[in-house]
CSV table of C-alpha atoms in Angstrom, one decimal:
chain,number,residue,atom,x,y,z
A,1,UNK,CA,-38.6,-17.1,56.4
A,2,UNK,CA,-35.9,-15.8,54.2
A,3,UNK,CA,-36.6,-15.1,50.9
A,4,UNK,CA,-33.1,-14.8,49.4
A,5,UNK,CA,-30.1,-16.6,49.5
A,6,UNK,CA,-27.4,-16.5,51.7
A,7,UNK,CA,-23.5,-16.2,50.8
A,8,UNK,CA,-21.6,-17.8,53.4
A,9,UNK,CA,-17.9,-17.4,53.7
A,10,UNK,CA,-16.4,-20.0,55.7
A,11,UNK,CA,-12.8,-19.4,55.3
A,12,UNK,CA,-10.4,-17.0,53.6
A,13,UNK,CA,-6.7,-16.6,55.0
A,14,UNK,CA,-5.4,-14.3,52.4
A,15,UNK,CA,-8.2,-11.4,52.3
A,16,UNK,CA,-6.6,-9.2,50.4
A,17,UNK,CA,-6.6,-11.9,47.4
A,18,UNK,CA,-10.4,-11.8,47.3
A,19,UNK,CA,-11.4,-8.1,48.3
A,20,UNK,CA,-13.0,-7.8,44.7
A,21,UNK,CA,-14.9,-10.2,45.5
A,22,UNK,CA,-16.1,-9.2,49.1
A,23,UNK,CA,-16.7,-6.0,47.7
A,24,UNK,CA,-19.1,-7.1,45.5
A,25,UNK,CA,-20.9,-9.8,48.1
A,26,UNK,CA,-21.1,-6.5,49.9
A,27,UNK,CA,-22.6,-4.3,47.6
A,28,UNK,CA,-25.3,-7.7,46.6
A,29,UNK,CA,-26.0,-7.3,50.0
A,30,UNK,CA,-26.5,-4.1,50.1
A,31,UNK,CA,-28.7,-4.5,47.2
A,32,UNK,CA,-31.2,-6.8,48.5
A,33,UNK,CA,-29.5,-9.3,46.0
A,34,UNK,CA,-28.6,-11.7,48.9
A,35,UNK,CA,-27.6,-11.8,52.6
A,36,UNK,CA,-24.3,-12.2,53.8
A,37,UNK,CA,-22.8,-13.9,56.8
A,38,UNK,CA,-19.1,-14.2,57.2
A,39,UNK,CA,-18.6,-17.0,59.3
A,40,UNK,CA,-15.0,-18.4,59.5
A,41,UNK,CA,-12.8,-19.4,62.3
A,42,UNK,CA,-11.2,-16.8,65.0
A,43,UNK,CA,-8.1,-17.0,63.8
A,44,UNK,CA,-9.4,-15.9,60.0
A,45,UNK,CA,-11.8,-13.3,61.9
A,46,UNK,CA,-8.3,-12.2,63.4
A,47,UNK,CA,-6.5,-11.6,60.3
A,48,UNK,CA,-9.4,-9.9,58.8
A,49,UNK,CA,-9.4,-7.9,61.2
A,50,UNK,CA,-5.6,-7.5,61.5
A,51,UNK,CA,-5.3,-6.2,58.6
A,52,UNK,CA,-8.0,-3.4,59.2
A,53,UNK,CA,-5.7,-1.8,62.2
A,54,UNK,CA,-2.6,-2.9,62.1
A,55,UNK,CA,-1.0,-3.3,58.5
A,56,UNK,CA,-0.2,0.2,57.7
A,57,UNK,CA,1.9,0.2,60.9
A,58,UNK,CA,3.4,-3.4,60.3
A,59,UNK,CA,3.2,-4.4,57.1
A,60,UNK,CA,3.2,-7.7,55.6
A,61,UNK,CA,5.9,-9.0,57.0
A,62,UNK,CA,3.3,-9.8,60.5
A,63,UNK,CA,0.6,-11.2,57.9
A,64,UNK,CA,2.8,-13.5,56.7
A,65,UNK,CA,4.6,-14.3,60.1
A,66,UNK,CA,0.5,-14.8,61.5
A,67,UNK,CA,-0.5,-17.4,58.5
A,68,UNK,CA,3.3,-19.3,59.5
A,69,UNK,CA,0.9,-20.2,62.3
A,70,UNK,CA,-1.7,-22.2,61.1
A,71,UNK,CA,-2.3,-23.6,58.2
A,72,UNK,CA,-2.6,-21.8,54.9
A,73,UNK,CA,-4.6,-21.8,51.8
A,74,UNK,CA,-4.9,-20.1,48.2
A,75,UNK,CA,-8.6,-20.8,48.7
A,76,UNK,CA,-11.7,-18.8,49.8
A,77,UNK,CA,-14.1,-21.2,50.3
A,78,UNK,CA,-18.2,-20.7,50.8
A,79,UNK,CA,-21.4,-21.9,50.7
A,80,UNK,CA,-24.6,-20.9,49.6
A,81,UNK,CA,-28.1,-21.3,51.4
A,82,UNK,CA,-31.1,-21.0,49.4
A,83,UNK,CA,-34.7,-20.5,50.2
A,84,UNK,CA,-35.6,-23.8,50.2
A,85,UNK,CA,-33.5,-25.1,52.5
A,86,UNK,CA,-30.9,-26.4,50.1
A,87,UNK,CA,-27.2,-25.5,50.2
A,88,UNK,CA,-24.8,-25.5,47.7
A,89,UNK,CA,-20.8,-25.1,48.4
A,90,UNK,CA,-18.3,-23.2,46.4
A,91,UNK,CA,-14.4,-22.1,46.4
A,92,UNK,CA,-12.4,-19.7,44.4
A,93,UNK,CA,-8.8,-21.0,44.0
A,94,UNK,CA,-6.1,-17.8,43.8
A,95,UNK,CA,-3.2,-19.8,43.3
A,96,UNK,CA,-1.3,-17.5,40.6
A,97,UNK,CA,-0.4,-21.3,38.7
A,98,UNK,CA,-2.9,-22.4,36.0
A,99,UNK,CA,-2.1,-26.0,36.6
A,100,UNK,CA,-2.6,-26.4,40.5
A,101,UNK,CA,-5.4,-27.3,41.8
A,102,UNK,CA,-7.3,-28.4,45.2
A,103,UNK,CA,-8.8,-32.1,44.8
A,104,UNK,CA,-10.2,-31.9,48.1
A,105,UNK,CA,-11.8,-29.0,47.8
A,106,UNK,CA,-12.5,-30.3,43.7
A,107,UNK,CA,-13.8,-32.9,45.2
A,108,UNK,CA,-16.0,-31.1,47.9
A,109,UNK,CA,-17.3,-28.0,45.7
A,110,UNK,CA,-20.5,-27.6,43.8
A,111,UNK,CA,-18.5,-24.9,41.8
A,112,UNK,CA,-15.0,-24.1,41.4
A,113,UNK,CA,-13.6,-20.6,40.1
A,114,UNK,CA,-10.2,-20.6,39.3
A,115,UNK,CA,-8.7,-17.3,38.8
A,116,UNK,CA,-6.2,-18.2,36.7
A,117,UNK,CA,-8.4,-20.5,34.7
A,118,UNK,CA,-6.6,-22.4,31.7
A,119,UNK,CA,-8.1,-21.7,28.4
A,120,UNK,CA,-8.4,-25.7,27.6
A,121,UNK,CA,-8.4,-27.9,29.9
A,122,UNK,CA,-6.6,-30.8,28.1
A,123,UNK,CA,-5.3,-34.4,29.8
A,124,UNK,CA,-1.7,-34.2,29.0
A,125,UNK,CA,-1.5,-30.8,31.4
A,126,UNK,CA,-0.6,-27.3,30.7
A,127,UNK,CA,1.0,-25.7,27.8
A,128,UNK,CA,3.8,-23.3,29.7
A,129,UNK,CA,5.5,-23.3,26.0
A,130,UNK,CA,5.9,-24.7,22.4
A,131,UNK,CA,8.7,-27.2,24.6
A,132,UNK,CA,7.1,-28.2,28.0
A,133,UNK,CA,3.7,-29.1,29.1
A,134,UNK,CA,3.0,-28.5,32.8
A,135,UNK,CA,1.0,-31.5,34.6
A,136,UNK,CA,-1.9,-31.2,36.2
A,137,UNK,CA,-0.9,-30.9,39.9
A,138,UNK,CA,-2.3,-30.6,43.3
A,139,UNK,CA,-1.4,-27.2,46.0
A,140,UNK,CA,-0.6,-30.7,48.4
A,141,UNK,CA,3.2,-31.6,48.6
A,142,UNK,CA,3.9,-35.3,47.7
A,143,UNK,CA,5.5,-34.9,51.7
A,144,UNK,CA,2.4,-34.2,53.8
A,145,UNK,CA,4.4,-32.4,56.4
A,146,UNK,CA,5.3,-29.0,54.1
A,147,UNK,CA,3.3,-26.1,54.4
A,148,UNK,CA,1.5,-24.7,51.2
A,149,UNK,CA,4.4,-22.0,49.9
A,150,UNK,CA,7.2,-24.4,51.0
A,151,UNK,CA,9.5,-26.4,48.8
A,152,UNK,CA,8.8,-29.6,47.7
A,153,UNK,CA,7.0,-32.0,45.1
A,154,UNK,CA,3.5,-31.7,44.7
A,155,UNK,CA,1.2,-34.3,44.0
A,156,UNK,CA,0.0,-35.1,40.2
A,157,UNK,CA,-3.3,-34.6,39.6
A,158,UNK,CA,-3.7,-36.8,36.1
A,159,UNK,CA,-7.5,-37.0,36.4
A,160,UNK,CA,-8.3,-33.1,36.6
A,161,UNK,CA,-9.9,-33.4,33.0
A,162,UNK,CA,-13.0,-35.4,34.7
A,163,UNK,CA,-14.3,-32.5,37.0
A,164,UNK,CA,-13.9,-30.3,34.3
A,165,UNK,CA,-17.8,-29.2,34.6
A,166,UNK,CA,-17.3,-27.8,38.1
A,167,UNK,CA,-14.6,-25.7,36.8
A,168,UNK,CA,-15.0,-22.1,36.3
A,169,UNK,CA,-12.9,-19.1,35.2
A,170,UNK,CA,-13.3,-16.2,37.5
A,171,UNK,CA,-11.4,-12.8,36.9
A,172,UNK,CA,-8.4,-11.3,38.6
A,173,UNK,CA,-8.8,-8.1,41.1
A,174,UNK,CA,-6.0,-5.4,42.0
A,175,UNK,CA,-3.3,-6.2,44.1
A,176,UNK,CA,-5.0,-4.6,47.1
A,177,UNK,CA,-7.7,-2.6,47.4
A,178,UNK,CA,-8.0,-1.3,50.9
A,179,UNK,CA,-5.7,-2.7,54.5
A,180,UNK,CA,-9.5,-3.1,55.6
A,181,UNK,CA,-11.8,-5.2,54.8
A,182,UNK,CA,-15.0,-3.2,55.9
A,183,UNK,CA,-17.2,-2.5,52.9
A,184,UNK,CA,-16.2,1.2,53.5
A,185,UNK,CA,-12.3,1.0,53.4
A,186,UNK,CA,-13.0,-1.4,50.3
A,187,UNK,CA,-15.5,1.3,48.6
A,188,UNK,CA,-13.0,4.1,49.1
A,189,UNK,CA,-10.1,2.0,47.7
A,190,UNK,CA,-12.5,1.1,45.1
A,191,UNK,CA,-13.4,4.6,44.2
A,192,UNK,CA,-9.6,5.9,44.3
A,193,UNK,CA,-8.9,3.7,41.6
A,194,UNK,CA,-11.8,4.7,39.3
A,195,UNK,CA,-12.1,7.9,40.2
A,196,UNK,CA,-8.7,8.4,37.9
A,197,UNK,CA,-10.6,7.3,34.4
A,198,UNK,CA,-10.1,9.6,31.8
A,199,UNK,CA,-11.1,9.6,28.6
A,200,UNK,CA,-8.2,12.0,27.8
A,201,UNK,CA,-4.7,9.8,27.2
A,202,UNK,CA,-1.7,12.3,27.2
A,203,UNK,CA,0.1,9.4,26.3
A,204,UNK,CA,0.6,6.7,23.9
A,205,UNK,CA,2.1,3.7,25.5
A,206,UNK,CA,3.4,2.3,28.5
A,207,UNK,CA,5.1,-0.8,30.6
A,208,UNK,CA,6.0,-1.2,34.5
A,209,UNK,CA,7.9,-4.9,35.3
A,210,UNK,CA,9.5,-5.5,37.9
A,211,UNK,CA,12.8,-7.6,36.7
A,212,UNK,CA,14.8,-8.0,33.8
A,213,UNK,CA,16.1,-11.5,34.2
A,214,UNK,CA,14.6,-14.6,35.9
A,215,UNK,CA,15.3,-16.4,39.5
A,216,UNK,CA,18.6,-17.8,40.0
A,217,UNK,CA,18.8,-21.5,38.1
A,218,UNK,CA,20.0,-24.1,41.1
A,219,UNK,CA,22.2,-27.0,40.4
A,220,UNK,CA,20.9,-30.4,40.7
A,221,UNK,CA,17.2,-30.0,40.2
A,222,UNK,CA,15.3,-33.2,38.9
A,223,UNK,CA,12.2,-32.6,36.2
A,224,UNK,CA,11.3,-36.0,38.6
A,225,UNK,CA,11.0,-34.5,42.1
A,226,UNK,CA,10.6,-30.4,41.2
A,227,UNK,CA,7.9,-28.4,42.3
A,228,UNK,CA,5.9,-26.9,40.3
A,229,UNK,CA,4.9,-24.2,41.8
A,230,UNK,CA,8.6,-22.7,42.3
A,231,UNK,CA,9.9,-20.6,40.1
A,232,UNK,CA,13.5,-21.7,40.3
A,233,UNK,CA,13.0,-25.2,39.6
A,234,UNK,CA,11.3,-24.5,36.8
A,235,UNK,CA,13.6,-23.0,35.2
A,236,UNK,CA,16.3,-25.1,36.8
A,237,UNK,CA,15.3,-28.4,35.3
A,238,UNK,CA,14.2,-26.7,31.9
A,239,UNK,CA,17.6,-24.3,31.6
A,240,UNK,CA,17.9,-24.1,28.0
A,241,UNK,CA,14.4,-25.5,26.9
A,242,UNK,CA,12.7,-22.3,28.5
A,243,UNK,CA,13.5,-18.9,28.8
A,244,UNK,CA,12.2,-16.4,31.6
A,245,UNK,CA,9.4,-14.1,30.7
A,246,UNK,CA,11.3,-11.2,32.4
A,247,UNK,CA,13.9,-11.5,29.7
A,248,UNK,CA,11.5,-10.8,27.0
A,249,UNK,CA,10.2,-8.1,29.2
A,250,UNK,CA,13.4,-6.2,29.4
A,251,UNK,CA,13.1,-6.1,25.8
A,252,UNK,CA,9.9,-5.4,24.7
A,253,UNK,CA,10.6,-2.0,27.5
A,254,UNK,CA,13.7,-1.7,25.5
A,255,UNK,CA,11.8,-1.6,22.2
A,256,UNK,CA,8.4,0.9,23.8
A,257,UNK,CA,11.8,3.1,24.7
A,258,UNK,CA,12.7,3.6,21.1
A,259,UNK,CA,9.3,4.6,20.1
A,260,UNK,CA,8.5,8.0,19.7
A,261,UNK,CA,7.5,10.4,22.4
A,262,UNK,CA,4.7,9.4,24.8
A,263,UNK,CA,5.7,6.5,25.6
A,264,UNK,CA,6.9,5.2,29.2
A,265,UNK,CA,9.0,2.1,29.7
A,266,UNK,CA,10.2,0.8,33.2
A,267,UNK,CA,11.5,-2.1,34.6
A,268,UNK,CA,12.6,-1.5,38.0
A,269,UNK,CA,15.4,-3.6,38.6
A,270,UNK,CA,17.6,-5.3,35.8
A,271,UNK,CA,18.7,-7.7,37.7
A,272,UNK,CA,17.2,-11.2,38.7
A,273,UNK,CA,13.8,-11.8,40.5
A,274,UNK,CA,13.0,-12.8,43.8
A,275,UNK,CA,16.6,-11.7,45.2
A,276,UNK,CA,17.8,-9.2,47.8
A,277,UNK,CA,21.1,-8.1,46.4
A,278,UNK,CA,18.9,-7.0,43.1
A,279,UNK,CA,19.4,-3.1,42.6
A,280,UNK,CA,15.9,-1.4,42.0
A,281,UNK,CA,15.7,2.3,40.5
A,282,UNK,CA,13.8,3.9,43.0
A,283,UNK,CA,12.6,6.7,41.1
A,284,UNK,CA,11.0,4.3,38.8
A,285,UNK,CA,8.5,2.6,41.1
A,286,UNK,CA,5.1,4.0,41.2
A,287,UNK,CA,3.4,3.9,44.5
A,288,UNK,CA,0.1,1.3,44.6
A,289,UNK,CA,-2.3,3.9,45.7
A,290,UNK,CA,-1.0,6.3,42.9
A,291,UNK,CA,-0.8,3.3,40.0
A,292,UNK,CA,-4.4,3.6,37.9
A,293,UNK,CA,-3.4,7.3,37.9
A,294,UNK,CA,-0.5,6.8,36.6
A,295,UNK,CA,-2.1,3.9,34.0
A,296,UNK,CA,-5.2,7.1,33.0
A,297,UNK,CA,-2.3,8.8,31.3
A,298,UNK,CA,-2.3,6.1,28.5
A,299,UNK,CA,-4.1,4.6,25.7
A,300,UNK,CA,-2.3,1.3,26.4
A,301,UNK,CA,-1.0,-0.7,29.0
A,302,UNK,CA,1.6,-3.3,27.9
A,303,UNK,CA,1.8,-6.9,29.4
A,304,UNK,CA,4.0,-10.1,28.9
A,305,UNK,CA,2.5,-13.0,30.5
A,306,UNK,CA,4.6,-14.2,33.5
A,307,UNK,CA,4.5,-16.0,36.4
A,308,UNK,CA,3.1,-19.4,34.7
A,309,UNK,CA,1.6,-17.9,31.4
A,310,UNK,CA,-0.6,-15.8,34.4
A,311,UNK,CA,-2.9,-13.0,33.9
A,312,UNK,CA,-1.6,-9.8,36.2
A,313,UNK,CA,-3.4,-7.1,38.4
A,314,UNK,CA,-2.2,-4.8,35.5
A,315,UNK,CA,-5.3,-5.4,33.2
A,316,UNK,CA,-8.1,-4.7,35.6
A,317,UNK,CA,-5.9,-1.9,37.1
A,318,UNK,CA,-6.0,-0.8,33.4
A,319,UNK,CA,-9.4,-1.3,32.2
A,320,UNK,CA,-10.9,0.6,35.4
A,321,UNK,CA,-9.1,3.8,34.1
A,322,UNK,CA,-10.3,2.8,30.2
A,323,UNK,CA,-6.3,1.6,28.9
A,324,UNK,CA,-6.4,-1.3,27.1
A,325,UNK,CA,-3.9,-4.2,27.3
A,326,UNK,CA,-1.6,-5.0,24.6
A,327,UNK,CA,-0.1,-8.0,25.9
A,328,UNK,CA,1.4,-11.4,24.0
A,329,UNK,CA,-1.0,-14.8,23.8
A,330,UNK,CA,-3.2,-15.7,26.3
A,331,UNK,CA,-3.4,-18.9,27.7
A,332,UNK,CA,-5.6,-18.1,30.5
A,333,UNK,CA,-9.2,-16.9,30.6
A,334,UNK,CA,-11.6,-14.7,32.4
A,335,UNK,CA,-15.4,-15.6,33.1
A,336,UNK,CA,-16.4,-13.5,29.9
A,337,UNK,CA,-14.1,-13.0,26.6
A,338,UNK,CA,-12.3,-9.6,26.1
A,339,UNK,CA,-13.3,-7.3,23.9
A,340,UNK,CA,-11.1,-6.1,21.0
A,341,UNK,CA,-11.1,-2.1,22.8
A,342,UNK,CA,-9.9,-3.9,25.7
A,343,UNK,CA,-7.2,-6.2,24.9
A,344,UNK,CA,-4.9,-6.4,21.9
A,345,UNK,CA,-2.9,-10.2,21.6
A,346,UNK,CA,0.6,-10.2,19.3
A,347,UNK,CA,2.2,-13.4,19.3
A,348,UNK,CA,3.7,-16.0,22.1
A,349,UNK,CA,6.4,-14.5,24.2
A,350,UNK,CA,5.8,-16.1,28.0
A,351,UNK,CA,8.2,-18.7,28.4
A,352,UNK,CA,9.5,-19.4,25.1
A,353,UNK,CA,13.4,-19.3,24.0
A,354,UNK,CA,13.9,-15.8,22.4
A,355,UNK,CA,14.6,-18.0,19.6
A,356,UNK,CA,11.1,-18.8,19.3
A,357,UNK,CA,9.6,-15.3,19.4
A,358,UNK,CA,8.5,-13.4,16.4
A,359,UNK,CA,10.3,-10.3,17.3
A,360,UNK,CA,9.2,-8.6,14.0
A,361,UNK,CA,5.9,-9.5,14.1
A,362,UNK,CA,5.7,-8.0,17.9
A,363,UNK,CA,7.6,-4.7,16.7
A,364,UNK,CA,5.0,-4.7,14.0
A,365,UNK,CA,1.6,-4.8,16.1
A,366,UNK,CA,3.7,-2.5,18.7
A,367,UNK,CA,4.6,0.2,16.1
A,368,UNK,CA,0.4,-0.3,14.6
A,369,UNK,CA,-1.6,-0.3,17.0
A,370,UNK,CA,-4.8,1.7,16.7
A,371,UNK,CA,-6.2,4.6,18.5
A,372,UNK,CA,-8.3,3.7,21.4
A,373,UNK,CA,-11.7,4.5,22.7
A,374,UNK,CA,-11.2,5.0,26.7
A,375,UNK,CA,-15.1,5.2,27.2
A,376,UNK,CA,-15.6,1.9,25.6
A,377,UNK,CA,-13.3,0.2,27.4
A,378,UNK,CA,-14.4,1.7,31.1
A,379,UNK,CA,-17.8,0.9,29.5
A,380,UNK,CA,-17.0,-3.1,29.5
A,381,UNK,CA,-15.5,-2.7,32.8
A,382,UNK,CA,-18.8,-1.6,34.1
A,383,UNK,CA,-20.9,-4.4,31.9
A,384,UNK,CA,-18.3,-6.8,32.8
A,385,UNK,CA,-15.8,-6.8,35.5
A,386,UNK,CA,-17.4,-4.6,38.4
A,387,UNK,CA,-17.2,-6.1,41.8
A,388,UNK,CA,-21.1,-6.1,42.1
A,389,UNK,CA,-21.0,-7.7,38.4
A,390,UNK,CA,-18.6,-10.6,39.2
A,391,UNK,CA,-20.3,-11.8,42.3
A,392,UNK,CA,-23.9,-12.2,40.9
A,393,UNK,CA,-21.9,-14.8,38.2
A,394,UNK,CA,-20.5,-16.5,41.1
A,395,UNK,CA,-24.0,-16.7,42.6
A,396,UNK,CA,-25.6,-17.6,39.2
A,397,UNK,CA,-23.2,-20.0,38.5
A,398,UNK,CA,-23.4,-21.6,42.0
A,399,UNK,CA,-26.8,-21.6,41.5
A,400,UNK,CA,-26.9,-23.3,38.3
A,401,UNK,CA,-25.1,-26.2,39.2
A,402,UNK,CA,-26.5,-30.0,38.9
């Protein structure tokens, strides 16, 4: 008779998305917290296991040739047997959009976590700036035959408002923890990153973006038939009602470079995003499995929020090595509020014209911000955001459901 529950994954075609989050099922697991059975279709169980043995050798370019194949999904969908004999299902959308959303899996789900979890959930959509709401909108094309990434106009979701109780904010991981997925190449990713905490910060300030201007506007895009989930359309059909967040990001680096010494501004390509011909500056990048080392060297870690008003890897990368964030307005949440050691807000930059951004009040907070405390914030990341501690709220939360 089994006398804990059981965590059930049932699919998840983009592992390294969710390897937080495995991690912690894992270390539940290992806990006597709960059992674990991962029980998804060969093809997933192939990719998992792809990844393990082949994608140092291969890269990504075979992951994303192998999901080309069948069908993909932002999702990583579970379920959750109890004691009892009850079940209870679950998902945990990834999409990096606030405003898109799986009805059917809405629909389906007990609970939903969103990663990138609005901060209000209001009926007239999203706020993506002072001049454009975003609707409410499903990952489904209006056109049935597109796949998930491709081009196209997605359904409207206008009713998203009334499952608003199975809707959760989750957190967001690292960009990749491990190739693996074994609970041992995840705990030595894990510990490479942590192990570079320091409460010591040689340095005051830093940024690391990728562009300095936005995708490439397109002629002829209707606000009618867009979609929503491309970047170029976005600002295609908005061209002179929004503004790119790399822009502002070019000159927020520009401004961190004028401070005095110890501070670190990059941006590694000043051209526009998502292109080929863009030149990067090499010696600028900072390899992945060197990044929270780098991060350790600094009391603060400086963010602009991007691809739809997002949340980046960059704060927990930042808050496992105790930097905190200073970053403009949030309009996404995590599962638990930040703490003031942990993240610092100055006004909204995001999307809006540069017209509409209180430069002096951002040089102001830039040029005052206070001294930090790096064991407080790597304290809240243990209280808060460890892998171990963000899976028992997605099994409490599961659990708690009507």
């Amino acid at each position: 008779m089994r006398i804990r529950p059981k965590v059930i994954i049932e699919s998840a075609k983009r592992w390294d998305y969710f390897q937080w989050f495995l991690l912690g099922f894992y270390e539940l697991e290992r806990n006597g917290f709960i059992d674990l059975e991962i029980s998804c279709s060969i093809a997933e169980r192939n990719l998992l296991w792809i990844q393990s043995k082949f994608a140092q050798r291969v890269g990504n370019r075979l992951l994303r040739e192998y999901r080309k194949r069948w069908e993909d999904s932002y999702e990583f969908v579970g379920m959750i047997e109890y004691p009892n004999g009850s079940t209870k299902n679950f998902c945990i959308d990834s999409a990096d959009a606030p405003f898109l959303f799986d009805r059917d899996l809405l629909e389906r789900s007990d609970a939903y976590f969103k990663m990138q979890c609005p901060i209000r959930l209001n009926p007239e959509g999203f706020r993506l700036s002072n001049n454009v709401i975003a609707p409410w909108c499903e990952h489904q094309h209006q056109d049935s035959s597109l796949g998930l990434t491709e081009r196209g106009g997605r359904k409207v979701f206008p009713d998203l408002v009334s499952y608003s109780e199975k809707i959760h904010p989750l957190m967001i991981g690292p960009r990749r923890l491990s190739f693996g997925n074994s609970f041992r190449s995840l705990q030595q990713g894990y510990e490479n990153y942590t192990s570079a905490y320091t409460s010591q910060k040689k340095k005051r300030i830093m940024c690391y973006f990728g562009n300095a201007e936005g995708p490439r506007l397109e002629q002829n895009v209707s606000r009618d038939t867009m979609d929503w989930d491309w970047e170029a359309d976005i600002l295609s059909a908005y061209d002179g009602v929004l503004e790119h967040p790399n822009v502002k990001r070019a000159r927020i680096a520009d401004l961190i470079a004028s401070l005095e010494e110890g501070a670190d501004a990059r941006v590694i390509s000043r051209g526009v995003a998502d292109s080929s011909d863009s030149v990067k500056d090499t010696a600028k990048i900072v390899p992945l499995e060197e990044f929270c080392a780098f991060v350790a060297q600094f009391q603060y870690n400086t963010n602009i929020s991007g691809y739809r008003l997002s949340i980046p890897n960059r704060f927990i990368e930042s808050f496992m090595v105790g930097t905190s964030i200073f970053t403009d307005q949030c309009a996404v949440k995590w599962y638990l509020p930040f703490d003031s050691c942990e993240v610092i807000e100055t006004g909204r930059m995001g999307y809006e014209l540069d017209a509409d951004v209180d430069w002096s009040r951002v040089l102001h907070d830039l040029q005052n911000l206070p001294e930090t405390d790096p064991a407080e914030v790597y304290a809240a990341f243990e209280r808060k955001w460890r892998p171990d501690v963000v899976a028992k709220y997605i099994v409490d939360t599961v659990g708690n459901q009507l």
